[in-house]
PDB file of C-alpha atoms in Angstrom:
ATOM      1  CA  MET A   1       8.161 -19.900  -9.419  1.00 53.00           C
ATOM      2  CA  GLY A   2      10.873 -18.371  -6.746  1.00 69.00           C
ATOM      3  CA  GLN A   3      11.068 -17.990  -2.779  1.00 92.00           C
ATOM      4  CA  ARG A   4      12.800 -15.032  -1.905  1.00 96.00           C
ATOM      5  CA  LEU A   5      10.084 -14.235   0.574  1.00 98.00           C
ATOM      6  CA  ALA A   6      10.130 -17.797   1.860  1.00 97.00           C
ATOM      7  CA  ASN A   7       9.341 -18.684   5.648  1.00 94.00           C
ATOM      8  CA  GLN A   8       8.643 -14.347   5.953  1.00 98.00           C
ATOM      9  CA  THR A   9       5.098 -13.432   6.883  1.00 98.00           C
ATOM     10  CA  ALA A  10       3.242 -10.323   5.039  1.00 98.00           C
ATOM     11  CA  ILE A  11       1.246  -7.540   6.394  1.00 98.00           C
ATOM     12  CA  ILE A  12      -0.862  -6.008   2.754  1.00 98.00           C
ATOM     13  CA  THR A  13      -3.892  -3.256   3.355  1.00 98.00           C
ATOM     14  CA  GLY A  14      -6.271  -3.107   0.111  1.00 98.00           C
ATOM     15  CA  GLY A  15      -5.248  -6.491  -0.454  1.00 97.00           C
ATOM     16  CA  ALA A  16      -8.580  -7.737  -1.501  1.00 97.00           C
ATOM     17  CA  ARG A  17      -8.445  -6.368  -5.324  1.00 95.00           C
ATOM     18  CA  GLY A  18      -6.760  -4.716  -7.756  1.00 95.00           C
ATOM     19  CA  ILE A  19      -3.371  -4.054  -6.711  1.00 97.00           C
ATOM     20  CA  GLY A  20      -3.225  -5.366  -3.341  1.00 98.00           C
ATOM     21  CA  LYS A  21      -4.810  -8.422  -4.783  1.00 98.00           C
ATOM     22  CA  ALA A  22      -1.331  -9.209  -7.101  1.00 98.00           C
ATOM     23  CA  THR A  23       0.915  -8.610  -4.732  1.00 98.00           C
ATOM     24  CA  ALA A  24      -1.206 -11.298  -2.314  1.00 98.00           C
ATOM     25  CA  HIS A  25      -0.612 -13.782  -5.666  1.00 98.00           C
ATOM     26  CA  LEU A  26       3.296 -12.841  -6.405  1.00 98.00           C
ATOM     27  CA  PHE A  27       4.160 -12.563  -2.533  1.00 98.00           C
ATOM     28  CA  ALA A  28       2.811 -16.087  -2.141  1.00 98.00           C
ATOM     29  CA  GLN A  29       4.514 -17.451  -5.112  1.00 97.00           C
ATOM     30  CA  GLU A  30       7.743 -15.805  -3.432  1.00 98.00           C
ATOM     31  CA  GLY A  31       6.795 -18.166  -0.718  1.00 98.00           C
ATOM     32  CA  ALA A  32       5.521 -15.985   1.966  1.00 98.00           C
ATOM     33  CA  ASN A  33       2.541 -16.418   4.657  1.00 98.00           C
ATOM     34  CA  ILE A  34      -0.240 -14.262   3.434  1.00 98.00           C
ATOM     35  CA  ILE A  35      -2.046 -11.961   5.604  1.00 98.00           C
ATOM     36  CA  ILE A  36      -4.497  -9.790   3.760  1.00 98.00           C
ATOM     37  CA  TRP A  37      -6.201  -6.782   5.675  1.00 98.00           C
ATOM     38  CA  ASP A  38      -9.369  -4.912   4.673  1.00 98.00           C
ATOM     39  CA  MET A  39     -13.231  -3.516   4.690  1.00 97.00           C
ATOM     40  CA  LEU A  40     -14.363  -5.691   2.723  1.00 97.00           C
ATOM     41  CA  ASP A  41     -15.596  -9.501   2.047  1.00 96.00           C
ATOM     42  CA  GLU A  42     -13.646  -9.887  -1.066  1.00 96.00           C
ATOM     43  CA  GLY A  43     -10.359 -10.349   0.903  1.00 97.00           C
ATOM     44  CA  GLN A  44     -11.596 -13.437   2.435  1.00 98.00           C
ATOM     45  CA  GLU A  45     -11.784 -14.997  -1.228  1.00 98.00           C
ATOM     46  CA  THR A  46      -8.144 -13.138  -1.712  1.00 98.00           C
ATOM     47  CA  ALA A  47      -7.158 -15.164   1.159  1.00 98.00           C
ATOM     48  CA  LYS A  48      -7.796 -18.130   0.110  1.00 98.00           C
ATOM     49  CA  GLU A  49      -6.594 -18.141  -3.092  1.00 98.00           C
ATOM     50  CA  VAL A  50      -2.891 -17.994  -1.851  1.00 98.00           C
ATOM     51  CA  SER A  51      -3.605 -19.792   0.609  1.00 98.00           C
ATOM     52  CA  GLY A  52      -3.203 -16.644   3.725  1.00 98.00           C
ATOM     53  CA  SER A  53      -5.463 -15.993   6.506  1.00 98.00           C
ATOM     54  CA  PHE A  54      -8.080 -12.611   6.417  1.00 98.00           C
ATOM     55  CA  GLN A  55      -8.752  -9.997   8.926  1.00 97.00           C
ATOM     56  CA  GLN A  56     -11.317  -7.432   8.267  1.00 97.00           C
ATOM     57  CA  VAL A  57      -9.858  -3.982   9.447  1.00 98.00           C
ATOM     58  CA  ASN A  58     -10.669  -0.510   9.348  1.00 98.00           C
ATOM     59  CA  VAL A  59      -6.744   0.848   8.863  1.00 98.00           C
ATOM     60  CA  ALA A  60      -8.148   3.944  10.324  1.00 98.00           C
ATOM     61  CA  ASP A  61      -8.766   3.200  13.719  1.00 98.00           C
ATOM     62  CA  PRO A  62      -5.977   1.841  16.344  1.00 98.00           C
ATOM     63  CA  GLN A  63      -8.032  -0.625  18.228  1.00 98.00           C
ATOM     64  CA  SER A  64      -8.849  -2.312  15.143  1.00 98.00           C
ATOM     65  CA  VAL A  65      -5.358  -2.379  13.645  1.00 98.00           C
ATOM     66  CA  GLN A  66      -4.284  -3.971  17.129  1.00 98.00           C
ATOM     67  CA  VAL A  67      -6.721  -6.582  17.767  1.00 98.00           C
ATOM     68  CA  ALA A  68      -6.053  -7.998  13.535  1.00 98.00           C
ATOM     69  CA  LEU A  69      -2.159  -7.594  14.999  1.00 98.00           C
ATOM     70  CA  ASP A  70      -2.124  -9.399  17.715  1.00 98.00           C
ATOM     71  CA  ILE A  71      -4.183 -12.120  15.876  1.00 98.00           C
ATOM     72  CA  ALA A  72      -1.172 -11.782  13.047  1.00 97.00           C
ATOM     73  CA  ILE A  73       1.350 -12.633  16.088  1.00 97.00           C
ATOM     74  CA  LYS A  74      -0.688 -15.903  17.519  1.00 97.00           C
ATOM     75  CA  GLN A  75      -0.438 -17.424  13.556  1.00 96.00           C
ATOM     76  CA  HIS A  76       2.955 -16.421  13.274  1.00 96.00           C
ATOM     77  CA  GLU A  77       5.015 -15.120  15.921  1.00 95.00           C
ATOM     78  CA  GLN A  78       6.645 -12.283  13.805  1.00 96.00           C
ATOM     79  CA  VAL A  79       5.199  -9.763  10.259  1.00 98.00           C
ATOM     80  CA  ASP A  80       8.237  -9.378   8.359  1.00 98.00           C
ATOM     81  CA  ILE A  81       6.726  -7.575   5.576  1.00 99.00           C
ATOM     82  CA  LEU A  82       4.211  -4.477   5.778  1.00 99.00           C
ATOM     83  CA  ILE A  83       2.298  -2.997   2.227  1.00 99.00           C
ATOM     84  CA  ASN A  84       0.905  -0.396   3.399  1.00 98.00           C
ATOM     85  CA  ASN A  85      -1.640  -0.132   0.067  1.00 98.00           C
ATOM     86  CA  ALA A  86      -5.251   0.603   1.238  1.00 97.00           C
ATOM     87  CA  GLY A  87      -6.666   3.904   0.086  1.00 96.00           C
ATOM     88  CA  ILE A  88      -9.596   5.744  -1.012  1.00 96.00           C
ATOM     89  CA  THR A  89     -11.260   8.603  -3.077  1.00 94.00           C
ATOM     90  CA  ARG A  90     -13.194  11.488  -2.821  1.00 96.00           C
ATOM     91  CA  ASP A  91     -12.744  13.222  -5.428  1.00 95.00           C
ATOM     92  CA  ARG A  92     -14.016  17.293  -5.596  1.00 97.00           C
ATOM     93  CA  THR A  93     -12.088  20.643  -6.059  1.00 98.00           C
ATOM     94  CA  LEU A  94     -11.024  22.723  -3.369  1.00 98.00           C
ATOM     95  CA  MET A  95     -13.894  24.920  -3.376  1.00 98.00           C
ATOM     96  CA  LYS A  96     -16.686  21.800  -3.729  1.00 98.00           C
ATOM     97  CA  MET A  97     -14.666  19.473  -1.390  1.00 98.00           C
ATOM     98  CA  SER A  98     -16.257  19.312   1.789  1.00 98.00           C
ATOM     99  CA  PHE A  99     -14.750  17.844   5.439  1.00 98.00           C
ATOM    100  CA  GLU A 100     -16.124  15.327   5.928  1.00 98.00           C
ATOM    101  CA  GLU A 101     -14.531  14.388   1.981  1.00 98.00           C
ATOM    102  CA  TRP A 102     -11.272  15.595   2.948  1.00 98.00           C
ATOM    103  CA  LYS A 103     -11.314  13.399   6.578  1.00 98.00           C
ATOM    104  CA  GLN A 104     -12.096  10.264   5.122  1.00 98.00           C
ATOM    105  CA  VAL A 105      -9.252  10.016   2.856  1.00 98.00           C
ATOM    106  CA  LEU A 106      -6.748  11.555   5.049  1.00 98.00           C
ATOM    107  CA  ASP A 107      -8.336   9.072   7.878  1.00 98.00           C
ATOM    108  CA  VAL A 108      -7.569   5.937   5.469  1.00 98.00           C
ATOM    109  CA  ASN A 109      -4.652   7.477   3.072  1.00 98.00           C
ATOM    110  CA  LEU A 110      -2.170   8.846   5.554  1.00 98.00           C
ATOM    111  CA  THR A 111      -3.469   7.968   9.111  1.00 98.00           C
ATOM    112  CA  GLY A 112      -4.117   4.259   8.149  1.00 98.00           C
ATOM    113  CA  VAL A 113      -0.927   4.200   6.859  1.00 98.00           C
ATOM    114  CA  PHE A 114       0.365   5.709  10.538  1.00 98.00           C
ATOM    115  CA  ASN A 115      -1.351   3.591  12.109  1.00 98.00           C
ATOM    116  CA  CYS A 116      -0.603   0.111  10.898  1.00 98.00           C
ATOM    117  CA  THR A 117       3.014   1.065  10.680  1.00 98.00           C
ATOM    118  CA  LYS A 118       3.059   2.026  14.244  1.00 98.00           C
ATOM    119  CA  ALA A 119       1.707  -1.124  15.679  1.00 98.00           C
ATOM    120  CA  VAL A 120       3.614  -3.238  13.167  1.00 98.00           C
ATOM    121  CA  ALA A 121       7.415  -1.546  14.283  1.00 98.00           C
ATOM    122  CA  PRO A 122       8.261  -3.297  17.229  1.00 98.00           C
ATOM    123  CA  CYS A 123       7.975  -6.687  16.195  1.00 97.00           C
ATOM    124  CA  MET A 124      10.182  -5.931  13.572  1.00 98.00           C
ATOM    125  CA  VAL A 125      13.208  -3.414  15.735  1.00 98.00           C
ATOM    126  CA  GLU A 126      12.289  -6.496  18.245  1.00 97.00           C
ATOM    127  CA  LYS A 127      13.451  -9.633  15.413  1.00 97.00           C
ATOM    128  CA  LYS A 128      16.140  -6.609  14.106  1.00 98.00           C
ATOM    129  CA  TYR A 129      15.000  -6.835  10.480  1.00 98.00           C
ATOM    130  CA  GLY A 130      11.242  -5.591   8.689  1.00 98.00           C
ATOM    131  CA  ARG A 131      10.473  -4.237   4.984  1.00 98.00           C
ATOM    132  CA  ILE A 132       7.972  -1.415   5.250  1.00 99.00           C
ATOM    133  CA  VAL A 133       6.323  -0.768   1.974  1.00 99.00           C
ATOM    134  CA  SER A 134       3.514   2.371   1.503  1.00 98.00           C
ATOM    135  CA  THR A 135       1.825   3.578  -1.269  1.00 98.00           C
ATOM    136  CA  SER A 136       2.159   6.583  -2.759  1.00 98.00           C
ATOM    137  CA  SER A 137       1.759   7.831  -5.973  1.00 97.00           C
ATOM    138  CA  ILE A 138       3.337  10.407  -8.804  1.00 97.00           C
ATOM    139  CA  VAL A 139       0.447  12.467  -7.813  1.00 96.00           C
ATOM    140  CA  GLY A 140       1.818  12.964  -4.489  1.00 97.00           C
ATOM    141  CA  ILE A 141       4.710  14.601  -6.274  1.00 97.00           C
ATOM    142  CA  HIS A 142       3.444  16.267  -8.622  1.00 96.00           C
ATOM    143  CA  GLY A 143      -0.822  17.065  -7.594  1.00 96.00           C
ATOM    144  CA  ASN A 144      -3.885  16.914  -9.377  1.00 94.00           C
ATOM    145  CA  TYR A 145      -6.404  18.397 -10.425  1.00 94.00           C
ATOM    146  CA  GLY A 146     -10.088  17.962  -8.224  1.00 96.00           C
ATOM    147  CA  GLN A 147      -7.549  15.789  -5.573  1.00 97.00           C
ATOM    148  CA  THR A 148      -6.424  17.638  -2.403  1.00 98.00           C
ATOM    149  CA  ASN A 149      -7.140  15.473   0.101  1.00 98.00           C
ATOM    150  CA  TYR A 150      -5.746  12.641  -1.964  1.00 98.00           C
ATOM    151  CA  THR A 151      -2.966  14.081  -2.613  1.00 98.00           C
ATOM    152  CA  ALA A 152      -1.720  15.374   0.781  1.00 98.00           C
ATOM    153  CA  THR A 153      -2.258  11.816   2.064  1.00 98.00           C
ATOM    154  CA  LYS A 154       0.590  10.852  -0.804  1.00 98.00           C
ATOM    155  CA  GLY A 155       2.478  12.972  -0.662  1.00 98.00           C
ATOM    156  CA  GLY A 156       2.674  13.144   3.153  1.00 98.00           C
ATOM    157  CA  ILE A 157       3.412   9.750   2.731  1.00 98.00           C
ATOM    158  CA  ILE A 158       6.890  10.046   1.009  1.00 98.00           C
ATOM    159  CA  ALA A 159       7.383  12.430   3.391  1.00 98.00           C
ATOM    160  CA  MET A 160       6.460   9.786   6.609  1.00 98.00           C
ATOM    161  CA  THR A 161       8.499   7.247   4.541  1.00 98.00           C
ATOM    162  CA  LYS A 162      11.391   9.417   4.686  1.00 98.00           C
ATOM    163  CA  THR A 163      11.472   9.539   8.828  1.00 98.00           C
ATOM    164  CA  TRP A 164      11.068   6.503   9.285  1.00 98.00           C
ATOM    165  CA  ALA A 165      14.157   5.170   6.994  1.00 98.00           C
ATOM    166  CA  LYS A 166      16.151   7.513   9.721  1.00 98.00           C
ATOM    167  CA  GLU A 167      13.712   6.265  12.602  1.00 98.00           C
ATOM    168  CA  LEU A 168      13.587   2.369  11.951  1.00 98.00           C
ATOM    169  CA  GLY A 169      16.977   1.963   9.666  1.00 98.00           C
ATOM    170  CA  LYS A 170      19.423   1.305  12.691  1.00 98.00           C
ATOM    171  CA  TYR A 171      17.555  -1.236  13.170  1.00 98.00           C
ATOM    172  CA  GLY A 172      17.551  -3.240   9.794  1.00 98.00           C
ATOM    173  CA  ILE A 173      14.132  -1.951   9.044  1.00 98.00           C
ATOM    174  CA  THR A 174      14.095  -0.533   5.426  1.00 98.00           C
ATOM    175  CA  ALA A 175      11.588   1.672   4.809  1.00 99.00           C
ATOM    176  CA  ASN A 176      10.332   2.877   0.976  1.00 99.00           C
ATOM    177  CA  ALA A 177       7.473   3.923  -1.229  1.00 98.00           C
ATOM    178  CA  VAL A 178       6.055   3.312  -4.214  1.00 98.00           C
ATOM    179  CA  ALA A 179       4.542   6.391  -6.166  1.00 98.00           C
ATOM    180  CA  PRO A 180       2.358   4.575  -9.416  1.00 97.00           C
ATOM    181  CA  GLY A 181       1.659   5.856 -12.342  1.00 96.00           C
ATOM    182  CA  PHE A 182      -2.088   5.271 -14.383  1.00 94.00           C
ATOM    183  CA  ILE A 183      -2.977   1.992 -13.548  1.00 95.00           C
ATOM    184  CA  GLN A 184      -6.285  -0.259 -14.073  1.00 92.00           C
ATOM    185  CA  THR A 185      -7.398  -0.747 -11.156  1.00 86.00           C
ATOM    186  CA  ASP A 186     -10.811   0.072  -9.953  1.00 80.00           C
ATOM    187  CA  MET A 187     -10.612   3.418  -9.484  1.00 74.00           C
ATOM    188  CA  THR A 188      -9.557   4.180 -12.831  1.00 82.00           C
ATOM    189  CA  ASP A 189     -12.457   2.228 -14.570  1.00 82.00           C
ATOM    190  CA  LEU A 190     -14.443   4.747 -13.703  1.00 80.00           C
ATOM    191  CA  ILE A 191     -13.131   7.515 -15.704  1.00 84.00           C
ATOM    192  CA  PRO A 192     -14.049   8.715 -18.849  1.00 88.00           C
ATOM    193  CA  LYS A 193     -12.822   6.592 -21.644  1.00 89.00           C
ATOM    194  CA  GLU A 194     -12.060  10.032 -23.501  1.00 91.00           C
ATOM    195  CA  VAL A 195     -10.008  11.047 -20.904  1.00 89.00           C
ATOM    196  CA  ARG A 196      -8.285   7.514 -20.090  1.00 90.00           C
ATOM    197  CA  ASP A 197      -7.811   7.595 -23.682  1.00 92.00           C
ATOM    198  CA  ARG A 198      -5.446  10.955 -23.500  1.00 92.00           C
ATOM    199  CA  ILE A 199      -4.094  10.275 -20.817  1.00 91.00           C
ATOM    200  CA  ILE A 200      -2.422   6.916 -21.952  1.00 94.00           C
ATOM    201  CA  GLY A 201      -1.043   9.703 -25.502  1.00 95.00           C
ATOM    202  CA  GLY A 202       1.245  10.846 -23.000  1.00 93.00           C
ATOM    203  CA  ILE A 203       2.490   8.044 -21.030  1.00 96.00           C
ATOM    204  CA  PRO A 204       5.627   7.026 -23.252  1.00 97.00           C
ATOM    205  CA  ALA A 205       5.250   2.938 -22.812  1.00 97.00           C
ATOM    206  CA  GLY A 206       2.167   3.452 -24.490  1.00 95.00           C
ATOM    207  CA  ARG A 207      -0.308   2.106 -22.328  1.00 95.00           C
ATOM    208  CA  MET A 208      -2.012   2.263 -18.770  1.00 95.00           C
ATOM    209  CA  GLY A 209      -0.134   0.313 -16.286  1.00 97.00           C
ATOM    210  CA  ILE A 210      -1.393  -3.051 -14.393  1.00 97.00           C
ATOM    211  CA  PRO A 211      -1.545  -3.654 -10.728  1.00 97.00           C
ATOM    212  CA  ASP A 212       0.718  -6.731 -11.565  1.00 98.00           C
ATOM    213  CA  ASP A 213       3.466  -3.870 -12.906  1.00 98.00           C
ATOM    214  CA  ILE A 214       3.471  -2.367  -9.191  1.00 98.00           C
ATOM    215  CA  ALA A 215       3.337  -5.829  -6.773  1.00 98.00           C
ATOM    216  CA  HIS A 216       6.343  -6.485  -9.068  1.00 98.00           C
ATOM    217  CA  ALA A 217       7.680  -2.961  -7.275  1.00 98.00           C
ATOM    218  CA  TYR A 218       6.767  -3.895  -3.540  1.00 98.00           C
ATOM    219  CA  LEU A 219       8.683  -7.267  -4.065  1.00 98.00           C
ATOM    220  CA  TYR A 220      11.440  -5.963  -4.479  1.00 98.00           C
ATOM    221  CA  LEU A 221      11.703  -3.330  -2.116  1.00 98.00           C
ATOM    222  CA  ALA A 222      10.249  -5.819   0.251  1.00 98.00           C
ATOM    223  CA  SER A 223      13.256  -8.889  -0.491  1.00 98.00           C
ATOM    224  CA  PRO A 224      16.043  -9.148   1.450  1.00 97.00           C
ATOM    225  CA  GLU A 225      18.250  -8.259  -1.817  1.00 97.00           C
ATOM    226  CA  ALA A 226      16.809  -4.380  -1.160  1.00 98.00           C
ATOM    227  CA  GLY A 227      18.499  -4.149   2.151  1.00 98.00           C
ATOM    228  CA  TYR A 228      20.345  -0.775   1.032  1.00 98.00           C
ATOM    229  CA  VAL A 229      17.472   0.773  -0.334  1.00 98.00           C
ATOM    230  CA  ASN A 230      16.076   2.881   2.379  1.00 98.00           C
ATOM    231  CA  GLY A 231      13.649   6.496   2.160  1.00 98.00           C
ATOM    232  CA  HIS A 232      13.236   5.745  -1.670  1.00 98.00           C
ATOM    233  CA  THR A 233      10.001   6.742  -3.521  1.00 98.00           C
ATOM    234  CA  LEU A 234      10.100   4.335  -6.379  1.00 98.00           C
ATOM    235  CA  ARG A 235       8.322   5.331  -9.915  1.00 98.00           C
ATOM    236  CA  VAL A 236       6.438   2.976 -11.368  1.00 98.00           C
ATOM    237  CA  THR A 237       4.869   5.537 -14.080  1.00 97.00           C
ATOM    238  CA  GLY A 238       5.963   4.066 -17.674  1.00 97.00           C
ATOM    239  CA  GLY A 239       7.885   7.086 -17.997  1.00 96.00           C
ATOM    240  CA  ALA A 240       4.807   9.259 -17.646  1.00 93.00           C
ATOM    241  CA  GLY A 241       5.553  12.542 -14.887  1.00 80.00           C
TER     242      GLY A 241
END
C-alpha cells in the first residue's frame, strides 16, 4: 500500500458511487484524508468505508459549497486536493432538448466545477500548494449525438482548466482535467446492450473502462510527482478517439 498522498486532504465531489467512490478508496489507500461531497445519501456509506467524512452538497449552489468547505477547513485546516467529479446527464437531441434540461446539466457539470474551485482555490493559494483535477470527457473534445448540454460542459471544463493553470500556477497549484472514454458506470449501464457492444467494438483496448482506470489517472495528477503537469487534459479512453 502506497502513501503518495500522506497527510493530504482531498475533497471528491460526486464521491458516493462510481468513479468518485473508486477514487475515494484509492486515495485513502494512498494516505489521504477523504471528504466526500455528494447529494446522494450513499456518500455517507462510502465515507465510512474510507474512514472519511461526508457532506451533502449541491455543487450548483455556491452557499452549499461554502458551508461544506468551512466544515472541511474546521476539521482538517487545509484542502490540498480537489477532484471535481460530480456530473449528471439529461440527454436529448437539440430539437427536443428543453431549456430546463440544458440548464440542469450546465448548473451541475460546469457551474458546479466553477463553484467548488473558486471556493477552494484561496486555501491552496494561502498554502502555496494544490492539485485541482476536473472531470471532462472525450465527448467534450469530439462532440456526441444527443448531448448538446453535456458536451458543452465537458468542453468548458477543458477551457477553464487551461485558464486556471495560467492563473494559479505561480502559487504552486496545478489544474488538470481527465477525459474518460467509455467507462462502466450507472450512466453507461442504461445504454442498450447492442449499442454498448458496438461502442466496445471500436475501442482498441477491446473493453470498456472501469472506474479504477479513471481513479488512477486522478491519482497521478493529484500527486506531488505531477507538479510540472499543468493545464493538461489526460485522455483515458483505451485508445478510442
